[in-house]
PDB file of C-alpha atoms in Angstrom:
ATOM      1  CA  MET R  18     134.494  82.577  58.971  1.00 43.00           C
ATOM      2  CA  SER R  19     131.215  84.230  59.932  1.00 44.00           C
ATOM      3  CA  ALA R  20     128.356  84.493  57.564  1.00 46.00           C
ATOM      4  CA  GLN R  21     127.698  88.615  56.379  1.00 50.00           C
ATOM      5  CA  ARG R  22     127.159  90.904  58.332  1.00 56.00           C
ATOM      6  CA  THR R  23     124.890  93.608  57.600  1.00 60.00           C
ATOM      7  CA  VAL R  24     125.049  97.027  60.295  1.00 63.00           C
ATOM      8  CA  PRO R  25     122.649  99.454  61.197  1.00 64.00           C
ATOM      9  CA  ALA R  26     122.504 103.258  58.957  1.00 58.00           C
ATOM     10  CA  ASP R  27     124.117 104.785  61.743  1.00 78.00           C
ATOM     11  CA  THR R  28     126.988 102.252  62.150  1.00 88.00           C
ATOM     12  CA  HIS R  29     130.142 101.910  59.621  1.00 92.00           C
ATOM     13  CA  LEU R  30     132.442  98.589  59.399  1.00 93.00           C
ATOM     14  CA  LEU R  31     135.915 100.031  59.576  1.00 95.00           C
ATOM     15  CA  SER R  32     139.032  97.805  58.648  1.00 94.00           C
ATOM     16  CA  LEU R  33     141.466  98.352  61.787  1.00 94.00           C
ATOM     17  CA  SER R  34     144.511  96.095  61.666  1.00 82.00           C
ATOM     18  CA  GLY R  35     143.343  93.468  59.384  1.00 88.00           C
ATOM     19  CA  ARG R  36     139.895  92.882  61.122  1.00 94.00           C
ATOM     20  CA  ARG R  37     136.158  95.003  60.102  1.00 96.00           C
ATOM     21  CA  ILE R  38     134.806  96.448  63.118  1.00 97.00           C
ATOM     22  CA  ALA R  39     131.084  98.059  62.971  1.00 96.00           C
ATOM     23  CA  VAL R  40     131.555 101.336  65.141  1.00 97.00           C
ATOM     24  CA  ARG R  41     129.049 104.254  65.604  1.00 96.00           C
ATOM     25  CA  VAL R  42     129.229 107.900  67.119  1.00 97.00           C
ATOM     26  CA  GLU R  43     127.046 109.553  68.783  1.00 95.00           C
ATOM     27  CA  GLY R  44     126.372 112.868  70.343  1.00 94.00           C
ATOM     28  CA  GLU R  45     129.273 115.811  70.845  1.00 94.00           C
ATOM     29  CA  GLY R  46     131.487 117.005  73.689  1.00 96.00           C
ATOM     30  CA  ASP R  47     133.745 114.599  75.795  1.00 97.00           C
ATOM     31  CA  PRO R  48     134.439 111.000  74.875  1.00 98.00           C
ATOM     32  CA  LEU R  49     132.313 108.010  76.450  1.00 98.00           C
ATOM     33  CA  LEU R  50     133.618 104.783  74.807  1.00 99.00           C
ATOM     34  CA  LEU R  51     131.348 102.040  75.343  1.00 98.00           C
ATOM     35  CA  LEU R  52     132.391  98.251  75.731  1.00 98.00           C
ATOM     36  CA  ASN R  53     129.161  95.439  75.206  1.00 94.00           C
ATOM     37  CA  GLY R  54     128.562  92.281  77.303  1.00 90.00           C
ATOM     38  CA  MET R  55     128.995  89.067  75.897  1.00 88.00           C
ATOM     39  CA  THR R  56     127.086  88.731  72.524  1.00 87.00           C
ATOM     40  CA  ARG R  57     125.645  92.377  72.767  1.00 88.00           C
ATOM     41  CA  PRO R  58     125.903  93.745  70.112  1.00 92.00           C
ATOM     42  CA  LEU R  59     126.294  97.853  70.161  1.00 90.00           C
ATOM     43  CA  GLN R  60     122.175  99.222  69.976  1.00 90.00           C
ATOM     44  CA  SER R  61     122.398  96.786  73.204  1.00 88.00           C
ATOM     45  CA  TRP R  62     122.919 100.434  75.029  1.00 90.00           C
ATOM     46  CA  ASP R  63     120.487 102.551  72.761  1.00 90.00           C
ATOM     47  CA  LEU R  64     118.314 103.181  75.999  1.00 89.00           C
ATOM     48  CA  PHE R  65     121.584 104.536  77.616  1.00 91.00           C
ATOM     49  CA  THR R  66     123.111 106.431  75.548  1.00 92.00           C
ATOM     50  CA  LYS R  67     119.834 108.414  74.980  1.00 90.00           C
ATOM     51  CA  SER R  68     119.764 109.799  78.316  1.00 90.00           C
ATOM     52  CA  LEU R  69     122.737 110.520  78.559  1.00 91.00           C
ATOM     53  CA  HIS R  70     123.901 114.686  77.204  1.00 89.00           C
ATOM     54  CA  GLY R  71     126.747 115.797  76.123  1.00 91.00           C
ATOM     55  CA  ARG R  72     128.704 113.253  75.238  1.00 96.00           C
ATOM     56  CA  LYS R  73     130.365 112.011  72.512  1.00 97.00           C
ATOM     57  CA  VAL R  74     129.813 108.090  72.413  1.00 97.00           C
ATOM     58  CA  ILE R  75     131.300 105.535  71.384  1.00 98.00           C
ATOM     59  CA  SER R  76     130.827 101.939  70.310  1.00 98.00           C
ATOM     60  CA  PHE R  77     131.737  99.043  68.912  1.00 97.00           C
ATOM     61  CA  ASP R  78     130.263  95.463  68.392  1.00 96.00           C
ATOM     62  CA  THR R  79     133.607  92.999  69.246  1.00 95.00           C
ATOM     63  CA  PRO R  80     134.527  90.450  67.680  1.00 95.00           C
ATOM     64  CA  GLY R  81     131.857  88.144  66.211  1.00 94.00           C
ATOM     65  CA  VAL R  82     129.376  90.015  67.768  1.00 93.00           C
ATOM     66  CA  GLY R  83     126.204  92.809  65.910  1.00 91.00           C
ATOM     67  CA  GLY R  84     127.464  93.481  62.438  1.00 92.00           C
ATOM     68  CA  SER R  85     131.214  92.477  63.260  1.00 95.00           C
ATOM     69  CA  PRO R  86     132.664  89.222  61.204  1.00 95.00           C
ATOM     70  CA  THR R  87     133.556  85.987  63.766  1.00 94.00           C
ATOM     71  CA  PRO R  88     137.294  86.164  63.884  1.00 94.00           C
ATOM     72  CA  LEU R  89     139.163  82.652  62.828  1.00 93.00           C
ATOM     73  CA  ARG R  90     141.123  81.936  66.157  1.00 94.00           C
ATOM     74  CA  PRO R  91     139.501  84.076  69.246  1.00 94.00           C
ATOM     75  CA  PRO R  92     141.577  87.105  70.443  1.00 96.00           C
ATOM     76  CA  SER R  93     142.231  87.411  74.041  1.00 97.00           C
ATOM     77  CA  ILE R  94     141.530  89.982  76.432  1.00 98.00           C
ATOM     78  CA  SER R  95     144.468  92.046  75.321  1.00 98.00           C
ATOM     79  CA  GLU R  96     143.550  91.968  71.910  1.00 97.00           C
ATOM     80  CA  LEU R  97     139.747  93.074  72.624  1.00 97.00           C
ATOM     81  CA  GLY R  98     141.715  95.869  74.339  1.00 98.00           C
ATOM     82  CA  ALA R  99     144.104  96.986  71.244  1.00 97.00           C
ATOM     83  CA  VAL R 100     140.948  96.022  69.082  1.00 97.00           C
ATOM     84  CA  ALA R 101     138.734  99.066  71.306  1.00 98.00           C
ATOM     85  CA  MET R 102     141.913 101.268  71.200  1.00 98.00           C
ATOM     86  CA  SER R 103     141.607 101.149  67.439  1.00 98.00           C
ATOM     87  CA  VAL R 104     138.458 102.392  67.431  1.00 98.00           C
ATOM     88  CA  LEU R 105     139.811 105.549  69.241  1.00 98.00           C
ATOM     89  CA  ASP R 106     142.020 105.821  66.942  1.00 98.00           C
ATOM     90  CA  ALA R 107     139.639 105.486  63.644  1.00 97.00           C
ATOM     91  CA  VAL R 108     137.882 108.070  65.748  1.00 97.00           C
ATOM     92  CA  GLY R 109     140.434 110.599  66.434  1.00 97.00           C
ATOM     93  CA  VAL R 110     139.987 110.233  69.601  1.00 98.00           C
ATOM     94  CA  ASP R 111     143.117 110.372  72.281  1.00 98.00           C
ATOM     95  CA  ALA R 112     142.109 109.462  75.266  1.00 99.00           C
ATOM     96  CA  ALA R 113     138.200 108.367  76.717  1.00 99.00           C
ATOM     97  CA  ASP R 114     136.031 107.667  79.510  1.00 99.00           C
ATOM     98  CA  VAL R 115     135.493 104.437  79.842  1.00 99.00           C
ATOM     99  CA  LEU R 116     132.750 101.730  80.836  1.00 98.00           C
ATOM    100  CA  GLY R 117     132.430  98.195  79.975  1.00 97.00           C
ATOM    101  CA  TYR R 118     129.687  96.312  80.678  1.00 94.00           C
ATOM    102  CA  SER R 119     129.924  92.688  82.415  1.00 92.00           C
ATOM    103  CA  HIS R 120     132.625  90.600  79.076  1.00 94.00           C
ATOM    104  CA  GLY R 121     133.161  94.654  78.588  1.00 97.00           C
ATOM    105  CA  GLY R 122     134.548  95.234  82.069  1.00 97.00           C
ATOM    106  CA  ALA R 123     137.197  93.267  81.317  1.00 98.00           C
ATOM    107  CA  VAL R 124     138.419  94.361  78.463  1.00 98.00           C
ATOM    108  CA  ALA R 125     138.313  97.889  79.903  1.00 99.00           C
ATOM    109  CA  GLN R 126     139.959  96.791  82.887  1.00 99.00           C
ATOM    110  CA  GLN R 127     142.871  95.758  80.736  1.00 99.00           C
ATOM    111  CA  ILE R 128     142.979  98.950  78.026  1.00 99.00           C
ATOM    112  CA  ALA R 129     143.870 100.290  82.146  1.00 99.00           C
ATOM    113  CA  HIS R 130     146.226  98.151  83.011  1.00 99.00           C
ATOM    114  CA  GLU R 131     147.862  99.037  79.253  1.00 99.00           C
ATOM    115  CA  PHE R 132     147.091 101.474  77.693  1.00 99.00           C
ATOM    116  CA  PRO R 133     146.550 104.003  81.341  1.00 98.00           C
ATOM    117  CA  THR R 134     147.317 107.067  79.630  1.00 98.00           C
ATOM    118  CA  ARG R 135     143.986 106.989  77.004  1.00 99.00           C
ATOM    119  CA  VAL R 136     141.882 106.377  80.026  1.00 99.00           C
ATOM    120  CA  HIS R 137     140.501 109.435  81.623  1.00 98.00           C
ATOM    121  CA  ARG R 138     138.144 108.234  84.085  1.00 98.00           C
ATOM    122  CA  LEU R 139     137.009 104.012  84.214  1.00 99.00           C
ATOM    123  CA  ILE R 140     132.941 102.792  84.835  1.00 98.00           C
ATOM    124  CA  LEU R 141     133.065  98.998  85.173  1.00 98.00           C
ATOM    125  CA  VAL R 142     129.366  97.667  85.309  1.00 95.00           C
ATOM    126  CA  ALA R 143     129.062  94.133  86.799  1.00 92.00           C
ATOM    127  CA  THR R 144     131.831  92.447  86.099  1.00 94.00           C
ATOM    128  CA  SER R 145     134.676  91.404  87.872  1.00 95.00           C
ATOM    129  CA  CYS R 146     138.615  90.634  88.130  1.00 96.00           C
ATOM    130  CA  GLY R 147     138.278  87.337  85.614  1.00 95.00           C
ATOM    131  CA  MET R 148     139.671  83.668  87.030  1.00 92.00           C
ATOM    132  CA  GLY R 149     139.399  83.970  91.045  1.00 87.00           C
ATOM    133  CA  ALA R 150     136.141  85.355  90.467  1.00 85.00           C
ATOM    134  CA  THR R 151     132.730  84.849  92.240  1.00 80.00           C
ATOM    135  CA  PRO R 152     130.736  82.596  89.530  1.00 72.00           C
ATOM    136  CA  GLY R 153     126.874  83.115  88.903  1.00 67.00           C
ATOM    137  CA  THR R 154     124.548  80.224  88.402  1.00 60.00           C
ATOM    138  CA  GLY R 155     124.270  78.236  85.121  1.00 53.00           C
ATOM    139  CA  GLY R 156     120.906  78.599  84.368  1.00 50.00           C
ATOM    140  CA  ALA R 157     121.309  83.344  85.569  1.00 47.00           C
ATOM    141  CA  ILE R 158     124.154  83.753  83.674  1.00 49.00           C
ATOM    142  CA  LEU R 159     122.390  81.600  79.854  1.00 50.00           C
ATOM    143  CA  ARG R 160     119.609  83.855  80.818  1.00 53.00           C
ATOM    144  CA  GLY R 161     121.968  86.855  81.439  1.00 50.00           C
ATOM    145  CA  LEU R 162     123.041  86.786  77.542  1.00 54.00           C
ATOM    146  CA  GLY R 163     120.292  88.306  76.906  1.00 53.00           C
ATOM    147  CA  GLY R 164     117.595  89.720  73.495  1.00 54.00           C
ATOM    148  CA  PRO R 165     116.260  92.797  72.723  1.00 52.00           C
ATOM    149  CA  VAL R 166     115.316  95.204  74.183  1.00 50.00           C
ATOM    150  CA  GLU R 167     112.270  96.552  74.314  1.00 51.00           C
ATOM    151  CA  GLY R 168     111.538  97.927  70.432  1.00 51.00           C
ATOM    152  CA  HIS R 169     115.287  97.650  68.884  1.00 54.00           C
ATOM    153  CA  ALA R 170     116.155  94.905  67.368  1.00 60.00           C
ATOM    154  CA  TRP R 171     119.287  93.394  67.999  1.00 67.00           C
ATOM    155  CA  PRO R 172     121.302  90.569  65.355  1.00 69.00           C
ATOM    156  CA  VAL R 173     121.540  87.084  66.421  1.00 72.00           C
ATOM    157  CA  PRO R 174     123.778  85.849  68.485  1.00 76.00           C
ATOM    158  CA  ASP R 175     126.973  84.048  66.769  1.00 87.00           C
ATOM    159  CA  LEU R 176     128.197  81.064  68.495  1.00 90.00           C
ATOM    160  CA  LEU R 177     131.620  80.960  68.044  1.00 94.00           C
ATOM    161  CA  GLY R 178     131.160  84.490  68.285  1.00 91.00           C
ATOM    162  CA  MET R 179     130.432  83.923  72.303  1.00 90.00           C
ATOM    163  CA  PHE R 180     132.510  81.042  72.570  1.00 92.00           C
ATOM    164  CA  TRP R 181     135.576  83.142  71.730  1.00 94.00           C
ATOM    165  CA  GLN R 182     134.428  85.174  74.382  1.00 92.00           C
ATOM    166  CA  SER R 183     134.052  82.190  76.537  1.00 91.00           C
ATOM    167  CA  LEU R 184     137.284  81.663  76.155  1.00 94.00           C
ATOM    168  CA  ALA R 185     138.643  85.214  76.292  1.00 95.00           C
ATOM    169  CA  VAL R 186     137.559  85.894  79.580  1.00 93.00           C
ATOM    170  CA  SER R 187     138.134  81.520  81.191  1.00 92.00           C
ATOM    171  CA  ALA R 188     142.521  82.828  80.599  1.00 91.00           C
ATOM    172  CA  TRP R 189     141.795  86.381  82.386  1.00 97.00           C
ATOM    173  CA  SER R 190     142.455  87.675  85.731  1.00 98.00           C
ATOM    174  CA  SER R 191     142.502  91.576  86.882  1.00 98.00           C
ATOM    175  CA  ILE R 192     144.075  90.294  89.542  1.00 97.00           C
ATOM    176  CA  PRO R 193     147.453  91.262  89.287  1.00 98.00           C
ATOM    177  CA  PHE R 194     147.207  94.182  88.514  1.00 98.00           C
ATOM    178  CA  LEU R 195     143.914  95.886  89.924  1.00 98.00           C
ATOM    179  CA  GLY R 196     145.816  98.015  92.481  1.00 98.00           C
ATOM    180  CA  THR R 197     148.192 100.305  90.097  1.00 98.00           C
ATOM    181  CA  ILE R 198     144.821 100.556  87.933  1.00 99.00           C
ATOM    182  CA  ALA R 199     145.651 104.933  87.789  1.00 98.00           C
ATOM    183  CA  ALA R 200     142.365 105.922  86.365  1.00 98.00           C
ATOM    184  CA  PRO R 201     139.609 107.359  88.413  1.00 98.00           C
ATOM    185  CA  THR R 202     137.405 104.704  88.907  1.00 98.00           C
ATOM    186  CA  LEU R 203     133.398 104.027  89.310  1.00 98.00           C
ATOM    187  CA  VAL R 204     132.192 100.595  90.505  1.00 97.00           C
ATOM    188  CA  VAL R 205     128.595  99.445  89.548  1.00 94.00           C
ATOM    189  CA  CYS R 206     126.903  96.639  90.382  1.00 91.00           C
ATOM    190  CA  GLY R 207     122.789  94.661  91.427  1.00 87.00           C
ATOM    191  CA  THR R 208     122.591  93.762  95.131  1.00 88.00           C
ATOM    192  CA  ARG R 209     120.393  90.812  92.994  1.00 85.00           C
ATOM    193  CA  ASP R 210     122.979  90.024  90.475  1.00 82.00           C
ATOM    194  CA  ARG R 211     123.031  86.191  89.387  1.00 78.00           C
ATOM    195  CA  VAL R 212     125.066  86.664  86.632  1.00 84.00           C
ATOM    196  CA  VAL R 213     128.311  88.237  87.738  1.00 88.00           C
ATOM    197  CA  PRO R 214     127.704  87.985  91.891  1.00 90.00           C
ATOM    198  CA  ALA R 215     128.057  91.540  93.582  1.00 89.00           C
ATOM    199  CA  THR R 216     130.143  90.054  95.968  1.00 93.00           C
ATOM    200  CA  ASN R 217     133.026  90.334  92.340  1.00 93.00           C
ATOM    201  CA  SER R 218     132.533  94.566  92.436  1.00 95.00           C
ATOM    202  CA  LYS R 219     133.415  94.316  96.410  1.00 96.00           C
ATOM    203  CA  VAL R 220     136.779  93.049  95.078  1.00 97.00           C
ATOM    204  CA  LEU R 221     136.862  95.088  92.470  1.00 98.00           C
ATOM    205  CA  ALA R 222     135.901  98.963  93.874  1.00 98.00           C
ATOM    206  CA  GLY R 223     138.497  97.069  97.274  1.00 97.00           C
ATOM    207  CA  ARG R 224     141.862  96.665  95.308  1.00 98.00           C
ATOM    208  CA  ILE R 225     141.825  99.727  92.499  1.00 98.00           C
ATOM    209  CA  PRO R 226     142.636 101.921  94.081  1.00 98.00           C
ATOM    210  CA  ASP R 227     140.610 105.296  95.236  1.00 96.00           C
ATOM    211  CA  ALA R 228     137.472 103.091  93.094  1.00 97.00           C
ATOM    212  CA  VAL R 229     133.706 104.000  94.136  1.00 96.00           C
ATOM    213  CA  LEU R 230     131.381 101.362  94.670  1.00 96.00           C
ATOM    214  CA  ARG R 231     128.203 101.641  93.598  1.00 94.00           C
ATOM    215  CA  MET R 232     125.061  98.784  93.967  1.00 90.00           C
ATOM    216  CA  LEU R 233     121.651  98.764  93.055  1.00 88.00           C
ATOM    217  CA  PRO R 234     118.265  97.528  94.163  1.00 83.00           C
ATOM    218  CA  GLY R 235     117.957  95.269  90.506  1.00 72.00           C
ATOM    219  CA  GLY R 236     119.215  92.383  88.693  1.00 66.00           C
ATOM    220  CA  HIS R 237     122.336  91.682  86.007  1.00 54.00           C
ATOM    221  CA  ASP R 238     120.947  94.021  82.871  1.00 64.00           C
ATOM    222  CA  VAL R 239     121.416  97.195  83.622  1.00 69.00           C
ATOM    223  CA  GLN R 240     120.627  97.708  79.689  1.00 64.00           C
ATOM    224  CA  ARG R 241     116.581  97.713  79.671  1.00 57.00           C
ATOM    225  CA  GLY R 242     114.336 100.161  81.161  1.00 57.00           C
ATOM    226  CA  GLU R 243     114.658 102.291  83.941  1.00 68.00           C
ATOM    227  CA  SER R 244     117.921 100.470  85.018  1.00 79.00           C
ATOM    228  CA  ALA R 245     119.526 101.991  81.286  1.00 84.00           C
ATOM    229  CA  THR R 246     117.814 105.430  82.426  1.00 87.00           C
ATOM    230  CA  GLU R 247     118.969 104.742  86.385  1.00 89.00           C
ATOM    231  CA  LEU R 248     123.178 103.449  84.827  1.00 91.00           C
ATOM    232  CA  ALA R 249     122.910 106.887  82.526  1.00 92.00           C
ATOM    233  CA  ALA R 250     122.344 109.176  85.398  1.00 92.00           C
ATOM    234  CA  ILE R 251     124.735 107.537  87.990  1.00 94.00           C
ATOM    235  CA  VAL R 252     127.858 107.518  85.163  1.00 94.00           C
ATOM    236  CA  GLU R 253     126.731 111.413  84.562  1.00 94.00           C
ATOM    237  CA  GLY R 254     127.027 112.158  88.024  1.00 94.00           C
ATOM    238  CA  PHE R 255     130.211 110.410  88.319  1.00 96.00           C
ATOM    239  CA  LEU R 256     131.956 111.856  84.993  1.00 96.00           C
ATOM    240  CA  SER R 257     130.589 115.155  85.915  1.00 91.00           C
ATOM    241  CA  THR R 258     131.933 115.167  89.665  1.00 85.00           C
ATOM    242  CA  GLY R 259     133.780 112.289  89.972  1.00 70.00           C
ATOM    243  CA  ARG R 260     131.040 111.068  92.651  1.00 63.00           C
ATOM    244  CA  THR R 261     127.590 109.882  92.798  1.00 59.00           C
ATOM    245  CA  ALA R 262     124.401 109.740  94.960  1.00 52.00           C
ATOM    246  CA  GLY R 263     124.930 106.624  98.204  1.00 53.00           C
ATOM    247  CA  GLN R 264     128.124 106.055  96.603  1.00 53.00           C
ATOM    248  CA  LEU R 265     130.009 103.093  98.922  1.00 47.00           C
ATOM    249  CA  PRO R 266     133.924 104.492  98.977  1.00 45.00           C
ATOM    250  CA  LEU R 267     135.787 101.302  99.280  1.00 43.00           C
ATOM    251  CA  CYS R 268     140.182 101.095 100.508  1.00 33.00           C
ATOM    252  CA  GLY R 269     142.091  98.896  98.568  1.00 31.00           C
TER     253      GLY R 269
END
């Protein structure tokens, strides 16, 4: 339904379960699956991944974003989770650490619920439980859709793809299963986030057993400049030791 998509030279367009998905794999080491924010292509992780070391980083464009064509009907969050699992299958990874940012955080929670044996550790960044969450302000949400990170061109967002993503998360909630998530979990948010207010991260960290909350003095966009570097350091610390400097453990 969408126009012909182009993908970067380091990205492969794979046929997975009837969909064409743009996939990129970088580095060597323990696998880390990245799940993007709304309308954000896999290139949005470039600054973050450059600051990671010793990881096999797997990223992809969700259907309707970047190099992945827009589907004829809206996929649910559960279906997007299944797409992510088909990506892992395609690159020969049985289980991985999973990091979801914003909209991708919803998909990450669903994966941890539906495919617990495939998630080593879970990292939820600037995200929420979906229905029942504290909403952001309209203007901030529009600005939060973002644009190219410094020096990195992004594809023009597909409006139908963006609508499909919005529809998926508007009909979804993780509240019923947060207490059953077994993977060690890190929740990260900005104290001044107006897109997904920090209250939502506190809810996630409070309901997921033994979750760790890390609050940063910033807003929603952690994929730019020093924020991307700081997030990478926090993620490295958590994946290496299970803890981060400045963490705030919360009880459910």
